[in-house]
């Protein structure tokens, strides 16, 4: 007798440190050799993208663009061109709440947190003058970009990880891996549900808590999810907490205690939306999420109590 049919797929999980945080790839494949080789290829791709987008690596393409600020036009790789165009779309849709040109402000606050020294208003105002999307010129025909003011720099921290996670899932899907998940340090993208399940279970952190998650979990497939908050990086001054999420319009970190979770159709959108909705007022954040066909959950802390606000469709994704 001969039996024919698809070999039963098994779950394989791989984690490596990438871009300063754990990067996990989970997939359902027919054998360990196939899964291991695909994971190896994808982690190599993550490294390649990091060599383009990083603002820590001196020789990354992003740093070459930043170093040319005020003096030269930079020829863009397809990856950097794509993410700059997506970032411009995010800037326009969010009315400036998401802005990748805040690189100088990010560096200022990064140094302030490291030295535990709150910057004075004059310094913040001075640095803010060399930010602004109107100073970034993207030529989609000739594939170039120009930063018009000396000292300008781009920071892709609010979009790159989600974009990369999406590329990982897209590649695995092209290799007929239909059930997979990529977690780029909390920016998560997934394809179809694992065999025998109705979706991937995703936990959401309790606001202001690094370890505890909400009792309810999300059940998702073919979606992306990103969460943003100030539990890990912030500064305090005069009893007020300033998040590492910088409002490009003021130059200061967001000062209200808010956790934001976004469910979107792709990783880049979920990533930048989580940043923008951390900055925008509640009503505008919900309106933006609806405009982007995304769902939004905001957890605010007021007088020690957690208050939840959500778009209408978010509840449909609870497990």
PDB file of C-alpha atoms in Angstrom:
ATOM      1  CA  UNK A   1       0.000   0.000   0.000  1.00  0.00           C
ATOM      2  CA  UNK A   2       1.165   3.544  -0.673  1.00  0.00           C
ATOM      3  CA  UNK A   3      -0.073   6.558   1.230  1.00  0.00           C
ATOM      4  CA  UNK A   4       0.025  10.013  -0.320  1.00  0.00           C
ATOM      5  CA  UNK A   5      -0.605  13.411   1.238  1.00  0.00           C
ATOM      6  CA  UNK A   6       1.074  16.416   2.758  1.00  0.00           C
ATOM      7  CA  UNK A   7       3.621  15.763   5.482  1.00  0.00           C
ATOM      8  CA  UNK A   8       2.436  17.078   8.830  1.00  0.00           C
ATOM      9  CA  UNK A   9       3.989  20.453   9.582  1.00  0.00           C
ATOM     10  CA  UNK A  10       5.755  21.080  12.877  1.00  0.00           C
ATOM     11  CA  UNK A  11       6.431  24.245  14.815  1.00  0.00           C
ATOM     12  CA  UNK A  12       9.964  25.672  14.752  1.00  0.00           C
ATOM     13  CA  UNK A  13      11.124  28.753  16.637  1.00  0.00           C
ATOM     14  CA  UNK A  14      14.376  30.682  16.225  1.00  0.00           C
ATOM     15  CA  UNK A  15      15.600  33.730  18.164  1.00  0.00           C
ATOM     16  CA  UNK A  16      18.667  35.883  17.640  1.00  0.00           C
ATOM     17  CA  UNK A  17      19.680  39.298  18.940  1.00  0.00           C
ATOM     18  CA  UNK A  18      19.105  41.836  16.179  1.00  0.00           C
ATOM     19  CA  UNK A  19      18.896  45.633  16.207  1.00  0.00           C
ATOM     20  CA  UNK A  20      19.347  45.786  19.967  1.00  0.00           C
ATOM     21  CA  UNK A  21      16.556  43.368  20.906  1.00  0.00           C
ATOM     22  CA  UNK A  22      15.506  39.730  20.455  1.00  0.00           C
ATOM     23  CA  UNK A  23      14.218  38.910  16.983  1.00  0.00           C
ATOM     24  CA  UNK A  24      12.080  35.759  16.828  1.00  0.00           C
ATOM     25  CA  UNK A  25      10.915  33.824  13.785  1.00  0.00           C
ATOM     26  CA  UNK A  26       8.319  31.090  14.264  1.00  0.00           C
ATOM     27  CA  UNK A  27       7.198  28.934  11.379  1.00  0.00           C
ATOM     28  CA  UNK A  28       5.383  25.695  10.625  1.00  0.00           C
ATOM     29  CA  UNK A  29       7.414  23.606   8.207  1.00  0.00           C
ATOM     30  CA  UNK A  30       7.724  19.995   7.089  1.00  0.00           C
ATOM     31  CA  UNK A  31      11.203  19.372   8.490  1.00  0.00           C
ATOM     32  CA  UNK A  32      13.848  20.971  10.675  1.00  0.00           C
ATOM     33  CA  UNK A  33      16.430  21.308   7.883  1.00  0.00           C
ATOM     34  CA  UNK A  34      14.047  23.381   5.779  1.00  0.00           C
ATOM     35  CA  UNK A  35      13.057  25.559   8.761  1.00  0.00           C
ATOM     36  CA  UNK A  36      16.651  26.069   9.915  1.00  0.00           C
ATOM     37  CA  UNK A  37      17.864  27.072   6.456  1.00  0.00           C
ATOM     38  CA  UNK A  38      14.970  29.503   5.946  1.00  0.00           C
ATOM     39  CA  UNK A  39      15.587  31.065   9.367  1.00  0.00           C
ATOM     40  CA  UNK A  40      19.303  31.428   8.608  1.00  0.00           C
ATOM     41  CA  UNK A  41      18.521  33.200   5.349  1.00  0.00           C
ATOM     42  CA  UNK A  42      15.999  35.514   7.015  1.00  0.00           C
ATOM     43  CA  UNK A  43      18.307  36.503   9.874  1.00  0.00           C
ATOM     44  CA  UNK A  44      20.941  37.310   7.255  1.00  0.00           C
ATOM     45  CA  UNK A  45      18.366  39.521   5.530  1.00  0.00           C
ATOM     46  CA  UNK A  46      17.653  41.294   8.837  1.00  0.00           C
ATOM     47  CA  UNK A  47      21.375  42.069   9.114  1.00  0.00           C
ATOM     48  CA  UNK A  48      21.358  43.435   5.567  1.00  0.00           C
ATOM     49  CA  UNK A  49      18.445  45.742   6.332  1.00  0.00           C
ATOM     50  CA  UNK A  50      20.093  46.852   9.571  1.00  0.00           C
ATOM     51  CA  UNK A  51      23.163  47.831   7.546  1.00  0.00           C
ATOM     52  CA  UNK A  52      20.852  50.131   5.601  1.00  0.00           C
ATOM     53  CA  UNK A  53      18.600  51.591   8.320  1.00  0.00           C
ATOM     54  CA  UNK A  54      20.753  51.731  11.465  1.00  0.00           C
ATOM     55  CA  UNK A  55      21.686  55.058  13.050  1.00  0.00           C
ATOM     56  CA  UNK A  56      24.244  53.270  15.257  1.00  0.00           C
ATOM     57  CA  UNK A  57      26.418  51.789  12.493  1.00  0.00           C
ATOM     58  CA  UNK A  58      28.772  54.441  11.120  1.00  0.00           C
ATOM     59  CA  UNK A  59      28.816  52.958   7.612  1.00  0.00           C
ATOM     60  CA  UNK A  60      25.091  52.249   7.239  1.00  0.00           C
ATOM     61  CA  UNK A  61      23.341  53.796   4.252  1.00  0.00           C
ATOM     62  CA  UNK A  62      21.187  55.904   6.572  1.00  0.00           C
ATOM     63  CA  UNK A  63      24.296  57.339   8.229  1.00  0.00           C
ATOM     64  CA  UNK A  64      25.780  58.160   4.821  1.00  0.00           C
ATOM     65  CA  UNK A  65      22.602  60.069   4.013  1.00  0.00           C
ATOM     66  CA  UNK A  66      22.661  61.826   7.391  1.00  0.00           C
ATOM     67  CA  UNK A  67      26.337  62.736   7.025  1.00  0.00           C
ATOM     68  CA  UNK A  68      25.571  64.361   3.664  1.00  0.00           C
ATOM     69  CA  UNK A  69      23.020  66.714   5.250  1.00  0.00           C
ATOM     70  CA  UNK A  70      23.322  70.243   3.939  1.00  0.00           C
ATOM     71  CA  UNK A  71      25.975  69.364   1.380  1.00  0.00           C
ATOM     72  CA  UNK A  72      25.076  66.579  -1.055  1.00  0.00           C
ATOM     73  CA  UNK A  73      22.320  64.473  -2.604  1.00  0.00           C
ATOM     74  CA  UNK A  74      22.369  60.769  -1.771  1.00  0.00           C
ATOM     75  CA  UNK A  75      21.514  57.955  -4.190  1.00  0.00           C
ATOM     76  CA  UNK A  76      19.055  55.603  -2.461  1.00  0.00           C
ATOM     77  CA  UNK A  77      18.850  51.811  -2.418  1.00  0.00           C
ATOM     78  CA  UNK A  78      15.390  50.395  -3.197  1.00  0.00           C
ATOM     79  CA  UNK A  79      14.868  49.525   0.494  1.00  0.00           C
ATOM     80  CA  UNK A  80      15.704  53.002   1.802  1.00  0.00           C
ATOM     81  CA  UNK A  81      13.636  54.629  -0.950  1.00  0.00           C
ATOM     82  CA  UNK A  82      10.636  52.475  -0.054  1.00  0.00           C
ATOM     83  CA  UNK A  83      10.802  53.207   3.662  1.00  0.00           C
ATOM     84  CA  UNK A  84      11.289  56.959   3.111  1.00  0.00           C
ATOM     85  CA  UNK A  85       8.205  57.096   0.883  1.00  0.00           C
ATOM     86  CA  UNK A  86       6.183  55.129   3.460  1.00  0.00           C
ATOM     87  CA  UNK A  87       7.435  57.503   6.159  1.00  0.00           C
ATOM     88  CA  UNK A  88       6.308  60.518   4.124  1.00  0.00           C
ATOM     89  CA  UNK A  89       2.880  58.915   3.839  1.00  0.00           C
ATOM     90  CA  UNK A  90       2.818  58.407   7.612  1.00  0.00           C
ATOM     91  CA  UNK A  91       3.822  62.037   8.163  1.00  0.00           C
ATOM     92  CA  UNK A  92       1.055  63.308   5.892  1.00  0.00           C
ATOM     93  CA  UNK A  93      -1.639  61.013   7.284  1.00  0.00           C
ATOM     94  CA  UNK A  94      -0.744  61.809  10.916  1.00  0.00           C
ATOM     95  CA  UNK A  95      -0.575  65.586  10.404  1.00  0.00           C
ATOM     96  CA  UNK A  96       3.084  65.551  11.410  1.00  0.00           C
ATOM     97  CA  UNK A  97       2.816  63.411  14.553  1.00  0.00           C
ATOM     98  CA  UNK A  98       5.030  60.788  12.909  1.00  0.00           C
ATOM     99  CA  UNK A  99       8.194  62.420  11.590  1.00  0.00           C
ATOM    100  CA  UNK A 100      11.452  60.598  10.827  1.00  0.00           C
ATOM    101  CA  UNK A 101      13.408  63.886  10.633  1.00  0.00           C
ATOM    102  CA  UNK A 102      13.480  64.123  14.445  1.00  0.00           C
ATOM    103  CA  UNK A 103      16.874  62.419  14.494  1.00  0.00           C
ATOM    104  CA  UNK A 104      18.624  65.358  16.226  1.00  0.00           C
ATOM    105  CA  UNK A 105      15.935  65.410  18.946  1.00  0.00           C
ATOM    106  CA  UNK A 106      16.206  61.643  19.417  1.00  0.00           C
ATOM    107  CA  UNK A 107      19.974  61.971  19.902  1.00  0.00           C
ATOM    108  CA  UNK A 108      19.493  64.856  22.337  1.00  0.00           C
ATOM    109  CA  UNK A 109      17.067  62.921  24.514  1.00  0.00           C
ATOM    110  CA  UNK A 110      19.065  59.695  24.195  1.00  0.00           C
ATOM    111  CA  UNK A 111      22.098  61.506  25.603  1.00  0.00           C
ATOM    112  CA  UNK A 112      19.971  63.178  28.289  1.00  0.00           C
ATOM    113  CA  UNK A 113      18.654  59.805  29.506  1.00  0.00           C
ATOM    114  CA  UNK A 114      22.155  58.323  29.490  1.00  0.00           C
ATOM    115  CA  UNK A 115      23.560  61.210  31.533  1.00  0.00           C
ATOM    116  CA  UNK A 116      20.363  61.615  33.577  1.00  0.00           C
ATOM    117  CA  UNK A 117      20.435  65.329  32.786  1.00  0.00           C
ATOM    118  CA  UNK A 118      17.239  67.024  31.569  1.00  0.00           C
ATOM    119  CA  UNK A 119      18.040  69.359  28.617  1.00  0.00           C
ATOM    120  CA  UNK A 120      17.135  73.048  28.918  1.00  0.00           C
ATOM    121  CA  UNK A 121      14.460  74.646  26.755  1.00  0.00           C
ATOM    122  CA  UNK A 122      16.964  76.688  24.754  1.00  0.00           C
ATOM    123  CA  UNK A 123      18.817  73.581  23.641  1.00  0.00           C
ATOM    124  CA  UNK A 124      15.599  71.809  22.681  1.00  0.00           C
ATOM    125  CA  UNK A 125      14.386  74.800  20.661  1.00  0.00           C
ATOM    126  CA  UNK A 126      17.756  75.072  18.911  1.00  0.00           C
ATOM    127  CA  UNK A 127      17.806  71.409  17.908  1.00  0.00           C
ATOM    128  CA  UNK A 128      14.170  71.526  16.812  1.00  0.00           C
ATOM    129  CA  UNK A 129      15.060  74.133  14.169  1.00  0.00           C
ATOM    130  CA  UNK A 130      16.956  71.536  12.101  1.00  0.00           C
ATOM    131  CA  UNK A 131      14.039  69.085  12.004  1.00  0.00           C
ATOM    132  CA  UNK A 132      11.024  69.029   9.704  1.00  0.00           C
ATOM    133  CA  UNK A 133       9.886  66.956   6.733  1.00  0.00           C
ATOM    134  CA  UNK A 134       9.943  70.074   4.550  1.00  0.00           C
ATOM    135  CA  UNK A 135      13.740  69.851   4.819  1.00  0.00           C
ATOM    136  CA  UNK A 136      13.820  66.281   3.431  1.00  0.00           C
ATOM    137  CA  UNK A 137      13.523  66.152  -0.367  1.00  0.00           C
ATOM    138  CA  UNK A 138      12.772  62.738  -1.891  1.00  0.00           C
ATOM    139  CA  UNK A 139      13.142  62.344  -5.664  1.00  0.00           C
ATOM    140  CA  UNK A 140      11.223  59.192  -6.617  1.00  0.00           C
ATOM    141  CA  UNK A 141      12.230  59.514 -10.278  1.00  0.00           C
ATOM    142  CA  UNK A 142      15.991  59.686  -9.795  1.00  0.00           C
ATOM    143  CA  UNK A 143      15.897  57.641  -6.527  1.00  0.00           C
ATOM    144  CA  UNK A 144      17.692  60.246  -4.444  1.00  0.00           C
ATOM    145  CA  UNK A 145      17.160  62.109  -1.182  1.00  0.00           C
ATOM    146  CA  UNK A 146      18.545  65.374   0.138  1.00  0.00           C
ATOM    147  CA  UNK A 147      18.626  66.756   3.671  1.00  0.00           C
ATOM    148  CA  UNK A 148      18.731  70.492   3.169  1.00  0.00           C
ATOM    149  CA  UNK A 149      19.996  71.662   6.588  1.00  0.00           C
ATOM    150  CA  UNK A 150      23.419  70.837   8.073  1.00  0.00           C
ATOM    151  CA  UNK A 151      23.096  68.741  11.208  1.00  0.00           C
ATOM    152  CA  UNK A 152      19.863  67.085  10.109  1.00  0.00           C
ATOM    153  CA  UNK A 153      19.429  63.355  10.581  1.00  0.00           C
ATOM    154  CA  UNK A 154      16.749  60.766   9.973  1.00  0.00           C
ATOM    155  CA  UNK A 155      15.649  58.283  12.623  1.00  0.00           C
ATOM    156  CA  UNK A 156      13.738  55.206  11.425  1.00  0.00           C
ATOM    157  CA  UNK A 157      13.113  53.768  14.901  1.00  0.00           C
ATOM    158  CA  UNK A 158       9.358  54.197  14.525  1.00  0.00           C
ATOM    159  CA  UNK A 159       8.949  52.216  11.315  1.00  0.00           C
ATOM    160  CA  UNK A 160      11.973  50.055  10.414  1.00  0.00           C
ATOM    161  CA  UNK A 161      11.374  47.050  12.677  1.00  0.00           C
ATOM    162  CA  UNK A 162       7.765  46.641  11.557  1.00  0.00           C
ATOM    163  CA  UNK A 163       8.824  47.008   7.928  1.00  0.00           C
ATOM    164  CA  UNK A 164      11.553  44.380   8.332  1.00  0.00           C
ATOM    165  CA  UNK A 165       9.227  41.931  10.106  1.00  0.00           C
ATOM    166  CA  UNK A 166       6.798  42.272   7.200  1.00  0.00           C
ATOM    167  CA  UNK A 167       9.560  41.486   4.692  1.00  0.00           C
ATOM    168  CA  UNK A 168      10.402  38.313   6.623  1.00  0.00           C
ATOM    169  CA  UNK A 169       6.801  37.088   6.502  1.00  0.00           C
ATOM    170  CA  UNK A 170       6.443  38.031   2.835  1.00  0.00           C
ATOM    171  CA  UNK A 171       9.533  35.981   1.974  1.00  0.00           C
ATOM    172  CA  UNK A 172       8.395  32.947   3.947  1.00  0.00           C
ATOM    173  CA  UNK A 173       5.005  33.119   2.223  1.00  0.00           C
ATOM    174  CA  UNK A 174       6.803  33.124  -1.145  1.00  0.00           C
ATOM    175  CA  UNK A 175       8.513  29.897  -0.031  1.00  0.00           C
ATOM    176  CA  UNK A 176       5.121  28.306   0.717  1.00  0.00           C
ATOM    177  CA  UNK A 177       5.467  28.703   4.500  1.00  0.00           C
ATOM    178  CA  UNK A 178       1.855  29.703   5.093  1.00  0.00           C
ATOM    179  CA  UNK A 179       1.902  29.833   8.915  1.00  0.00           C
ATOM    180  CA  UNK A 180       4.623  32.040  10.353  1.00  0.00           C
ATOM    181  CA  UNK A 181       5.246  34.879  12.789  1.00  0.00           C
ATOM    182  CA  UNK A 182       8.081  37.420  13.008  1.00  0.00           C
ATOM    183  CA  UNK A 183       8.599  39.365  16.245  1.00  0.00           C
ATOM    184  CA  UNK A 184      11.086  42.224  15.812  1.00  0.00           C
ATOM    185  CA  UNK A 185      11.445  43.320  19.414  1.00  0.00           C
ATOM    186  CA  UNK A 186       7.698  43.734  19.887  1.00  0.00           C
ATOM    187  CA  UNK A 187       6.724  44.657  16.330  1.00  0.00           C
ATOM    188  CA  UNK A 188       4.903  41.506  15.251  1.00  0.00           C
ATOM    189  CA  UNK A 189       3.770  40.345  11.821  1.00  0.00           C
ATOM    190  CA  UNK A 190       2.061  37.038  11.146  1.00  0.00           C
ATOM    191  CA  UNK A 191       0.612  35.040   8.270  1.00  0.00           C
ATOM    192  CA  UNK A 192      -2.143  32.427   8.519  1.00  0.00           C
ATOM    193  CA  UNK A 193      -3.054  30.661  11.753  1.00  0.00           C
ATOM    194  CA  UNK A 194      -0.992  27.705  12.884  1.00  0.00           C
ATOM    195  CA  UNK A 195      -2.405  24.291  11.937  1.00  0.00           C
ATOM    196  CA  UNK A 196      -5.342  23.335  14.145  1.00  0.00           C
ATOM    197  CA  UNK A 197      -5.772  26.837  15.600  1.00  0.00           C
ATOM    198  CA  UNK A 198      -7.899  29.900  14.919  1.00  0.00           C
ATOM    199  CA  UNK A 199      -5.020  32.360  15.113  1.00  0.00           C
ATOM    200  CA  UNK A 200      -1.877  33.485  16.901  1.00  0.00           C
ATOM    201  CA  UNK A 201      -2.268  34.430  20.573  1.00  0.00           C
ATOM    202  CA  UNK A 202      -0.688  37.819  21.308  1.00  0.00           C
ATOM    203  CA  UNK A 203      -0.353  39.283  24.802  1.00  0.00           C
ATOM    204  CA  UNK A 204      -0.442  43.001  25.653  1.00  0.00           C
ATOM    205  CA  UNK A 205       1.567  44.422  28.549  1.00  0.00           C
ATOM    206  CA  UNK A 206      -0.224  46.045  31.447  1.00  0.00           C
ATOM    207  CA  UNK A 207       0.609  49.784  31.314  1.00  0.00           C
ATOM    208  CA  UNK A 208       3.670  50.708  33.384  1.00  0.00           C
ATOM    209  CA  UNK A 209       4.524  47.033  33.920  1.00  0.00           C
ATOM    210  CA  UNK A 210       7.388  45.199  32.199  1.00  0.00           C
ATOM    211  CA  UNK A 211       6.340  41.683  33.155  1.00  0.00           C
ATOM    212  CA  UNK A 212       2.547  41.487  33.553  1.00  0.00           C
ATOM    213  CA  UNK A 213       0.201  41.139  30.580  1.00  0.00           C
ATOM    214  CA  UNK A 214      -3.537  41.759  30.345  1.00  0.00           C
ATOM    215  CA  UNK A 215      -5.760  38.786  31.133  1.00  0.00           C
ATOM    216  CA  UNK A 216      -7.287  38.998  27.661  1.00  0.00           C
ATOM    217  CA  UNK A 217      -5.150  38.125  24.672  1.00  0.00           C
ATOM    218  CA  UNK A 218      -5.487  38.920  20.987  1.00  0.00           C
ATOM    219  CA  UNK A 219      -6.197  36.204  18.434  1.00  0.00           C
ATOM    220  CA  UNK A 220      -4.856  37.240  15.040  1.00  0.00           C
ATOM    221  CA  UNK A 221      -3.835  35.969  11.635  1.00  0.00           C
ATOM    222  CA  UNK A 222      -2.623  37.731   8.490  1.00  0.00           C
ATOM    223  CA  UNK A 223      -2.176  40.897  10.543  1.00  0.00           C
ATOM    224  CA  UNK A 224       0.490  42.937  12.279  1.00  0.00           C
ATOM    225  CA  UNK A 225       0.476  44.353  15.797  1.00  0.00           C
ATOM    226  CA  UNK A 226       2.658  46.949  17.492  1.00  0.00           C
ATOM    227  CA  UNK A 227       2.578  48.321  21.019  1.00  0.00           C
ATOM    228  CA  UNK A 228       4.130  51.562  22.192  1.00  0.00           C
ATOM    229  CA  UNK A 229       4.567  52.973  25.684  1.00  0.00           C
ATOM    230  CA  UNK A 230       7.007  54.548  28.147  1.00  0.00           C
ATOM    231  CA  UNK A 231       7.610  51.694  30.565  1.00  0.00           C
ATOM    232  CA  UNK A 232      11.169  51.075  29.361  1.00  0.00           C
ATOM    233  CA  UNK A 233      12.580  54.518  28.519  1.00  0.00           C
ATOM    234  CA  UNK A 234      11.595  57.827  30.091  1.00  0.00           C
ATOM    235  CA  UNK A 235      12.834  60.798  32.096  1.00  0.00           C
ATOM    236  CA  UNK A 236      11.266  62.612  35.032  1.00  0.00           C
ATOM    237  CA  UNK A 237      11.359  66.323  35.847  1.00  0.00           C
ATOM    238  CA  UNK A 238       9.372  68.113  38.540  1.00  0.00           C
ATOM    239  CA  UNK A 239       7.299  64.986  39.081  1.00  0.00           C
ATOM    240  CA  UNK A 240       6.383  64.719  35.386  1.00  0.00           C
ATOM    241  CA  UNK A 241       7.342  61.713  33.284  1.00  0.00           C
ATOM    242  CA  UNK A 242       8.545  62.309  29.711  1.00  0.00           C
ATOM    243  CA  UNK A 243       8.424  59.291  27.393  1.00  0.00           C
ATOM    244  CA  UNK A 244      11.178  58.372  24.936  1.00  0.00           C
ATOM    245  CA  UNK A 245       8.510  58.956  22.271  1.00  0.00           C
ATOM    246  CA  UNK A 246       9.238  62.498  21.128  1.00  0.00           C
ATOM    247  CA  UNK A 247       6.514  64.786  19.835  1.00  0.00           C
ATOM    248  CA  UNK A 248       8.142  66.386  16.752  1.00  0.00           C
ATOM    249  CA  UNK A 249       5.874  69.414  17.100  1.00  0.00           C
ATOM    250  CA  UNK A 250       7.064  70.325  20.613  1.00  0.00           C
ATOM    251  CA  UNK A 251      10.493  68.720  20.838  1.00  0.00           C
ATOM    252  CA  UNK A 252       9.605  67.070  24.153  1.00  0.00           C
ATOM    253  CA  UNK A 253       8.757  63.492  25.062  1.00  0.00           C
ATOM    254  CA  UNK A 254       5.071  62.697  25.443  1.00  0.00           C
ATOM    255  CA  UNK A 255       4.140  63.444  29.052  1.00  0.00           C
ATOM    256  CA  UNK A 256       0.932  61.471  29.540  1.00  0.00           C
ATOM    257  CA  UNK A 257       1.013  57.834  30.637  1.00  0.00           C
ATOM    258  CA  UNK A 258      -0.370  55.877  27.739  1.00  0.00           C
ATOM    259  CA  UNK A 259       0.089  52.447  26.212  1.00  0.00           C
ATOM    260  CA  UNK A 260      -0.927  52.117  22.572  1.00  0.00           C
ATOM    261  CA  UNK A 261      -1.612  48.890  20.687  1.00  0.00           C
ATOM    262  CA  UNK A 262      -2.300  48.937  16.950  1.00  0.00           C
ATOM    263  CA  UNK A 263      -3.558  46.104  14.743  1.00  0.00           C
ATOM    264  CA  UNK A 264      -2.923  46.825  11.053  1.00  0.00           C
ATOM    265  CA  UNK A 265      -2.650  45.047   7.743  1.00  0.00           C
ATOM    266  CA  UNK A 266       1.137  45.391   7.453  1.00  0.00           C
ATOM    267  CA  UNK A 267       4.092  45.797   9.778  1.00  0.00           C
ATOM    268  CA  UNK A 268       5.274  49.256   8.715  1.00  0.00           C
ATOM    269  CA  UNK A 269       1.813  50.761   9.166  1.00  0.00           C
ATOM    270  CA  UNK A 270       1.332  49.177  12.601  1.00  0.00           C
ATOM    271  CA  UNK A 271       4.754  50.463  13.672  1.00  0.00           C
ATOM    272  CA  UNK A 272       4.381  54.120  12.681  1.00  0.00           C
ATOM    273  CA  UNK A 273       0.730  54.235  13.742  1.00  0.00           C
ATOM    274  CA  UNK A 274       1.687  53.098  17.251  1.00  0.00           C
ATOM    275  CA  UNK A 275       4.091  56.041  17.448  1.00  0.00           C
ATOM    276  CA  UNK A 276       1.669  58.589  15.987  1.00  0.00           C
ATOM    277  CA  UNK A 277      -1.217  57.434  18.192  1.00  0.00           C
ATOM    278  CA  UNK A 278       1.032  57.763  21.244  1.00  0.00           C
ATOM    279  CA  UNK A 279       1.361  61.465  20.426  1.00  0.00           C
ATOM    280  CA  UNK A 280      -2.027  62.503  19.050  1.00  0.00           C
ATOM    281  CA  UNK A 281      -5.027  63.375  21.246  1.00  0.00           C
ATOM    282  CA  UNK A 282      -7.389  60.456  21.782  1.00  0.00           C
ATOM    283  CA  UNK A 283     -10.061  61.432  19.240  1.00  0.00           C
ATOM    284  CA  UNK A 284      -7.517  62.199  16.528  1.00  0.00           C
ATOM    285  CA  UNK A 285      -5.676  58.929  17.210  1.00  0.00           C
ATOM    286  CA  UNK A 286      -8.870  56.902  16.782  1.00  0.00           C
ATOM    287  CA  UNK A 287      -9.757  58.824  13.627  1.00  0.00           C
ATOM    288  CA  UNK A 288      -6.307  58.165  12.160  1.00  0.00           C
ATOM    289  CA  UNK A 289      -6.544  54.447  12.930  1.00  0.00           C
ATOM    290  CA  UNK A 290      -9.890  54.227  11.152  1.00  0.00           C
ATOM    291  CA  UNK A 291      -8.467  56.107   8.161  1.00  0.00           C
ATOM    292  CA  UNK A 292      -5.696  53.497   7.917  1.00  0.00           C
ATOM    293  CA  UNK A 293      -8.125  50.540   8.256  1.00  0.00           C
ATOM    294  CA  UNK A 294      -6.468  49.687  11.565  1.00  0.00           C
ATOM    295  CA  UNK A 295      -7.748  48.975  15.075  1.00  0.00           C
ATOM    296  CA  UNK A 296      -6.481  50.806  18.131  1.00  0.00           C
ATOM    297  CA  UNK A 297      -6.405  50.220  21.891  1.00  0.00           C
ATOM    298  CA  UNK A 298      -5.206  52.986  24.193  1.00  0.00           C
ATOM    299  CA  UNK A 299      -4.664  52.336  27.897  1.00  0.00           C
ATOM    300  CA  UNK A 300      -4.378  55.529  29.931  1.00  0.00           C
ATOM    301  CA  UNK A 301      -3.384  55.702  33.577  1.00  0.00           C
ATOM    302  CA  UNK A 302      -5.327  58.308  35.528  1.00  0.00           C
ATOM    303  CA  UNK A 303      -4.938  58.611  39.296  1.00  0.00           C
ATOM    304  CA  UNK A 304      -3.555  55.078  39.441  1.00  0.00           C
ATOM    305  CA  UNK A 305      -6.408  53.508  37.465  1.00  0.00           C
ATOM    306  CA  UNK A 306      -6.205  52.034  33.962  1.00  0.00           C
ATOM    307  CA  UNK A 307      -8.806  53.380  31.546  1.00  0.00           C
ATOM    308  CA  UNK A 308      -9.191  51.769  28.126  1.00  0.00           C
ATOM    309  CA  UNK A 309     -10.245  53.441  24.887  1.00  0.00           C
ATOM    310  CA  UNK A 310     -10.579  51.505  21.643  1.00  0.00           C
ATOM    311  CA  UNK A 311     -11.820  51.685  18.090  1.00  0.00           C
ATOM    312  CA  UNK A 312     -15.073  49.835  17.508  1.00  0.00           C
ATOM    313  CA  UNK A 313     -13.535  46.801  15.809  1.00  0.00           C
ATOM    314  CA  UNK A 314     -10.741  46.150  18.272  1.00  0.00           C
ATOM    315  CA  UNK A 315     -12.948  43.943  20.470  1.00  0.00           C
ATOM    316  CA  UNK A 316     -13.424  41.536  17.549  1.00  0.00           C
ATOM    317  CA  UNK A 317      -9.785  40.484  17.922  1.00  0.00           C
ATOM    318  CA  UNK A 318      -9.881  39.436  21.586  1.00  0.00           C
ATOM    319  CA  UNK A 319      -9.321  35.726  22.067  1.00  0.00           C
TER     320      UNK A 319
END
